[in-house]
Amino acid sequence: MFESIEEAISVWKEEFSFIEDAKVTGYDGGYPVVDFTIHEAAFSLVKSESKFKRIIRSAEMEGGIEVGVSTCFYNTAYVRWNPPVMTICGYPEVISRILKKIM
């Protein structure tokens, strides 16, 4: 688990080579909204937007289980893909799982 969203962003920048920049742009429903700038070479690795809903729901369940709240993260996350920026809103553990599954 991450101590803060800033710690999570620094971990994501180190862990995922396809991220050029990441920053918190606000909060939606109490959950951070993070804009990720994705390397142009990684655009082809992004899964089809038709799969986003399933990826998000799976990430919400797994993140919720990790934090100990199980299904309470239902419909708390979303992804917007407007190359080169991917905007992801959600609990940090959920965002981490979305990043792993969406690329």
JSON list of C-alpha atoms in Angstrom, two decimals:
[
{"chain": "A", "resi": 1, "resn": "MET", "atom": "CA", "xyz": [0.00, 0.00, 0.00]},
{"chain": "A", "resi": 2, "resn": "PHE", "atom": "CA", "xyz": [1.13, 3.52, -0.75]},
{"chain": "A", "resi": 3, "resn": "GLU", "atom": "CA", "xyz": [1.50, 6.14, 1.98]},
{"chain": "A", "resi": 4, "resn": "SER", "atom": "CA", "xyz": [0.47, 8.97, -0.35]},
{"chain": "A", "resi": 5, "resn": "ILE", "atom": "CA", "xyz": [-0.38, 9.65, -3.99]},
{"chain": "A", "resi": 6, "resn": "GLU", "atom": "CA", "xyz": [3.01, 11.40, -4.39]},
{"chain": "A", "resi": 7, "resn": "GLU", "atom": "CA", "xyz": [4.79, 8.22, -3.28]},
{"chain": "A", "resi": 8, "resn": "ALA", "atom": "CA", "xyz": [2.66, 6.19, -5.69]},
{"chain": "A", "resi": 9, "resn": "ILE", "atom": "CA", "xyz": [3.54, 8.50, -8.60]},
{"chain": "A", "resi": 10, "resn": "SER", "atom": "CA", "xyz": [7.26, 8.20, -7.91]},
{"chain": "A", "resi": 11, "resn": "VAL", "atom": "CA", "xyz": [6.95, 4.40, -7.80]},
{"chain": "A", "resi": 12, "resn": "TRP", "atom": "CA", "xyz": [5.00, 4.34, -11.08]},
{"chain": "A", "resi": 13, "resn": "LYS", "atom": "CA", "xyz": [7.58, 6.54, -12.83]},
{"chain": "A", "resi": 14, "resn": "GLU", "atom": "CA", "xyz": [10.31, 4.09, -11.82]},
{"chain": "A", "resi": 15, "resn": "GLU", "atom": "CA", "xyz": [8.31, 0.90, -12.40]},
{"chain": "A", "resi": 16, "resn": "PHE", "atom": "CA", "xyz": [6.74, 1.67, -15.78]},
{"chain": "A", "resi": 17, "resn": "SER", "atom": "CA", "xyz": [9.15, 2.65, -18.55]},
{"chain": "A", "resi": 18, "resn": "PHE", "atom": "CA", "xyz": [6.33, 3.85, -20.81]},
{"chain": "A", "resi": 19, "resn": "ILE", "atom": "CA", "xyz": [5.45, 6.78, -18.50]},
{"chain": "A", "resi": 20, "resn": "GLU", "atom": "CA", "xyz": [7.19, 10.06, -19.37]},
{"chain": "A", "resi": 21, "resn": "ASP", "atom": "CA", "xyz": [5.44, 12.18, -16.76]},
{"chain": "A", "resi": 22, "resn": "ALA", "atom": "CA", "xyz": [2.69, 11.80, -14.18]},
{"chain": "A", "resi": 23, "resn": "LYS", "atom": "CA", "xyz": [0.95, 14.41, -12.09]},
{"chain": "A", "resi": 24, "resn": "VAL", "atom": "CA", "xyz": [-2.15, 14.79, -9.95]},
{"chain": "A", "resi": 25, "resn": "THR", "atom": "CA", "xyz": [-4.56, 17.15, -11.70]},
{"chain": "A", "resi": 26, "resn": "GLY", "atom": "CA", "xyz": [-7.35, 17.07, -9.13]},
{"chain": "A", "resi": 27, "resn": "TYR", "atom": "CA", "xyz": [-9.74, 14.86, -7.22]},
{"chain": "A", "resi": 28, "resn": "ASP", "atom": "CA", "xyz": [-13.05, 13.32, -8.23]},
{"chain": "A", "resi": 29, "resn": "GLY", "atom": "CA", "xyz": [-15.23, 11.91, -5.45]},
{"chain": "A", "resi": 30, "resn": "GLY", "atom": "CA", "xyz": [-12.24, 11.99, -3.11]},
{"chain": "A", "resi": 31, "resn": "TYR", "atom": "CA", "xyz": [-10.09, 9.90, -5.45]},
{"chain": "A", "resi": 32, "resn": "PRO", "atom": "CA", "xyz": [-7.02, 11.40, -7.15]},
{"chain": "A", "resi": 33, "resn": "VAL", "atom": "CA", "xyz": [-7.10, 12.10, -10.89]},
{"chain": "A", "resi": 34, "resn": "VAL", "atom": "CA", "xyz": [-3.66, 11.44, -12.38]},
{"chain": "A", "resi": 35, "resn": "ASP", "atom": "CA", "xyz": [-2.53, 12.44, -15.88]},
{"chain": "A", "resi": 36, "resn": "PHE", "atom": "CA", "xyz": [0.13, 10.15, -17.34]},
{"chain": "A", "resi": 37, "resn": "THR", "atom": "CA", "xyz": [2.07, 11.20, -20.42]},
{"chain": "A", "resi": 38, "resn": "ILE", "atom": "CA", "xyz": [2.79, 8.01, -22.34]},
{"chain": "A", "resi": 39, "resn": "HIS", "atom": "CA", "xyz": [5.80, 7.52, -24.68]},
{"chain": "A", "resi": 40, "resn": "GLU", "atom": "CA", "xyz": [4.70, 7.60, -28.30]},
{"chain": "A", "resi": 41, "resn": "ALA", "atom": "CA", "xyz": [6.42, 4.25, -28.88]},
{"chain": "A", "resi": 42, "resn": "ALA", "atom": "CA", "xyz": [4.05, 2.66, -26.33]},
{"chain": "A", "resi": 43, "resn": "PHE", "atom": "CA", "xyz": [0.80, 3.83, -27.97]},
{"chain": "A", "resi": 44, "resn": "SER", "atom": "CA", "xyz": [0.40, 0.50, -29.76]},
{"chain": "A", "resi": 45, "resn": "LEU", "atom": "CA", "xyz": [0.63, -1.35, -26.42]},
{"chain": "A", "resi": 46, "resn": "VAL", "atom": "CA", "xyz": [-2.48, 0.30, -25.01]},
{"chain": "A", "resi": 47, "resn": "LYS", "atom": "CA", "xyz": [-5.37, -2.15, -25.01]},
{"chain": "A", "resi": 48, "resn": "SER", "atom": "CA", "xyz": [-8.52, -1.34, -26.96]},
{"chain": "A", "resi": 49, "resn": "GLU", "atom": "CA", "xyz": [-10.85, 1.11, -25.24]},
{"chain": "A", "resi": 50, "resn": "SER", "atom": "CA", "xyz": [-13.59, -1.52, -25.46]},
{"chain": "A", "resi": 51, "resn": "LYS", "atom": "CA", "xyz": [-11.64, -3.51, -22.84]},
{"chain": "A", "resi": 52, "resn": "PHE", "atom": "CA", "xyz": [-11.25, -0.59, -20.41]},
{"chain": "A", "resi": 53, "resn": "LYS", "atom": "CA", "xyz": [-14.47, -1.31, -18.49]},
{"chain": "A", "resi": 54, "resn": "ARG", "atom": "CA", "xyz": [-13.47, -4.90, -17.71]},
{"chain": "A", "resi": 55, "resn": "ILE", "atom": "CA", "xyz": [-9.90, -3.87, -16.82]},
{"chain": "A", "resi": 56, "resn": "ILE", "atom": "CA", "xyz": [-11.16, -1.15, -14.48]},
{"chain": "A", "resi": 57, "resn": "ARG", "atom": "CA", "xyz": [-13.65, -3.44, -12.70]},
{"chain": "A", "resi": 58, "resn": "SER", "atom": "CA", "xyz": [-11.01, -6.12, -12.23]},
{"chain": "A", "resi": 59, "resn": "ALA", "atom": "CA", "xyz": [-8.55, -3.56, -10.86]},
{"chain": "A", "resi": 60, "resn": "GLU", "atom": "CA", "xyz": [-11.21, -2.19, -8.48]},
{"chain": "A", "resi": 61, "resn": "MET", "atom": "CA", "xyz": [-11.86, -5.66, -7.06]},
{"chain": "A", "resi": 62, "resn": "GLU", "atom": "CA", "xyz": [-8.17, -6.56, -6.66]},
{"chain": "A", "resi": 63, "resn": "GLY", "atom": "CA", "xyz": [-7.26, -3.16, -5.21]},
{"chain": "A", "resi": 64, "resn": "GLY", "atom": "CA", "xyz": [-10.18, -3.32, -2.81]},
{"chain": "A", "resi": 65, "resn": "ILE", "atom": "CA", "xyz": [-9.17, -6.75, -1.61]},
{"chain": "A", "resi": 66, "resn": "GLU", "atom": "CA", "xyz": [-5.59, -5.55, -1.05]},
{"chain": "A", "resi": 67, "resn": "VAL", "atom": "CA", "xyz": [-6.75, -2.58, 1.03]},
{"chain": "A", "resi": 68, "resn": "GLY", "atom": "CA", "xyz": [-9.34, -4.69, 2.83]},
{"chain": "A", "resi": 69, "resn": "VAL", "atom": "CA", "xyz": [-12.58, -3.13, 1.62]},
{"chain": "A", "resi": 70, "resn": "SER", "atom": "CA", "xyz": [-13.49, -5.72, -1.03]},
{"chain": "A", "resi": 71, "resn": "THR", "atom": "CA", "xyz": [-16.28, -4.42, -3.27]},
{"chain": "A", "resi": 72, "resn": "CYS", "atom": "CA", "xyz": [-16.45, -0.87, -1.90]},
{"chain": "A", "resi": 73, "resn": "PHE", "atom": "CA", "xyz": [-14.41, 0.40, -4.87]},
{"chain": "A", "resi": 74, "resn": "TYR", "atom": "CA", "xyz": [-17.22, -0.41, -7.32]},
{"chain": "A", "resi": 75, "resn": "ASN", "atom": "CA", "xyz": [-17.52, 2.35, -9.97]},
{"chain": "A", "resi": 76, "resn": "THR", "atom": "CA", "xyz": [-14.86, 4.55, -8.35]},
{"chain": "A", "resi": 77, "resn": "ALA", "atom": "CA", "xyz": [-12.30, 4.53, -11.17]},
{"chain": "A", "resi": 78, "resn": "TYR", "atom": "CA", "xyz": [-12.22, 5.63, -14.78]},
{"chain": "A", "resi": 79, "resn": "VAL", "atom": "CA", "xyz": [-9.73, 5.91, -17.64]},
{"chain": "A", "resi": 80, "resn": "ARG", "atom": "CA", "xyz": [-9.60, 8.46, -20.45]},
{"chain": "A", "resi": 81, "resn": "TRP", "atom": "CA", "xyz": [-7.17, 7.91, -23.31]},
{"chain": "A", "resi": 82, "resn": "ASN", "atom": "CA", "xyz": [-6.38, 10.94, -25.43]},
{"chain": "A", "resi": 83, "resn": "PRO", "atom": "CA", "xyz": [-2.86, 10.28, -26.80]},
{"chain": "A", "resi": 84, "resn": "PRO", "atom": "CA", "xyz": [-0.33, 11.08, -25.46]},
{"chain": "A", "resi": 85, "resn": "VAL", "atom": "CA", "xyz": [-2.19, 11.65, -22.16]},
{"chain": "A", "resi": 86, "resn": "MET", "atom": "CA", "xyz": [-3.92, 8.89, -20.24]},
{"chain": "A", "resi": 87, "resn": "THR", "atom": "CA", "xyz": [-6.05, 10.15, -17.35]},
{"chain": "A", "resi": 88, "resn": "ILE", "atom": "CA", "xyz": [-6.82, 7.66, -14.60]},
{"chain": "A", "resi": 89, "resn": "CYS", "atom": "CA", "xyz": [-8.93, 8.35, -11.53]},
{"chain": "A", "resi": 90, "resn": "GLY", "atom": "CA", "xyz": [-9.13, 5.99, -8.59]},
{"chain": "A", "resi": 91, "resn": "TYR", "atom": "CA", "xyz": [-7.55, 4.76, -5.40]},
{"chain": "A", "resi": 92, "resn": "PRO", "atom": "CA", "xyz": [-3.74, 4.46, -5.83]},
{"chain": "A", "resi": 93, "resn": "GLU", "atom": "CA", "xyz": [-3.77, 0.65, -5.58]},
{"chain": "A", "resi": 94, "resn": "VAL", "atom": "CA", "xyz": [-6.49, 0.54, -8.24]},
{"chain": "A", "resi": 95, "resn": "ILE", "atom": "CA", "xyz": [-4.57, 2.91, -10.54]},
{"chain": "A", "resi": 96, "resn": "SER", "atom": "CA", "xyz": [-1.48, 0.72, -10.18]},
{"chain": "A", "resi": 97, "resn": "ARG", "atom": "CA", "xyz": [-3.42, -2.35, -11.30]},
{"chain": "A", "resi": 98, "resn": "ILE", "atom": "CA", "xyz": [-5.01, -0.46, -14.20]},
{"chain": "A", "resi": 99, "resn": "LEU", "atom": "CA", "xyz": [-1.56, 0.58, -15.43]},
{"chain": "A", "resi": 100, "resn": "LYS", "atom": "CA", "xyz": [-0.34, -3.01, -15.31]},
{"chain": "A", "resi": 101, "resn": "LYS", "atom": "CA", "xyz": [-3.34, -4.36, -17.20]},
{"chain": "A", "resi": 102, "resn": "ILE", "atom": "CA", "xyz": [-3.96, -1.61, -19.73]},
{"chain": "A", "resi": 103, "resn": "MET", "atom": "CA", "xyz": [-0.49, -1.76, -21.31]}
]
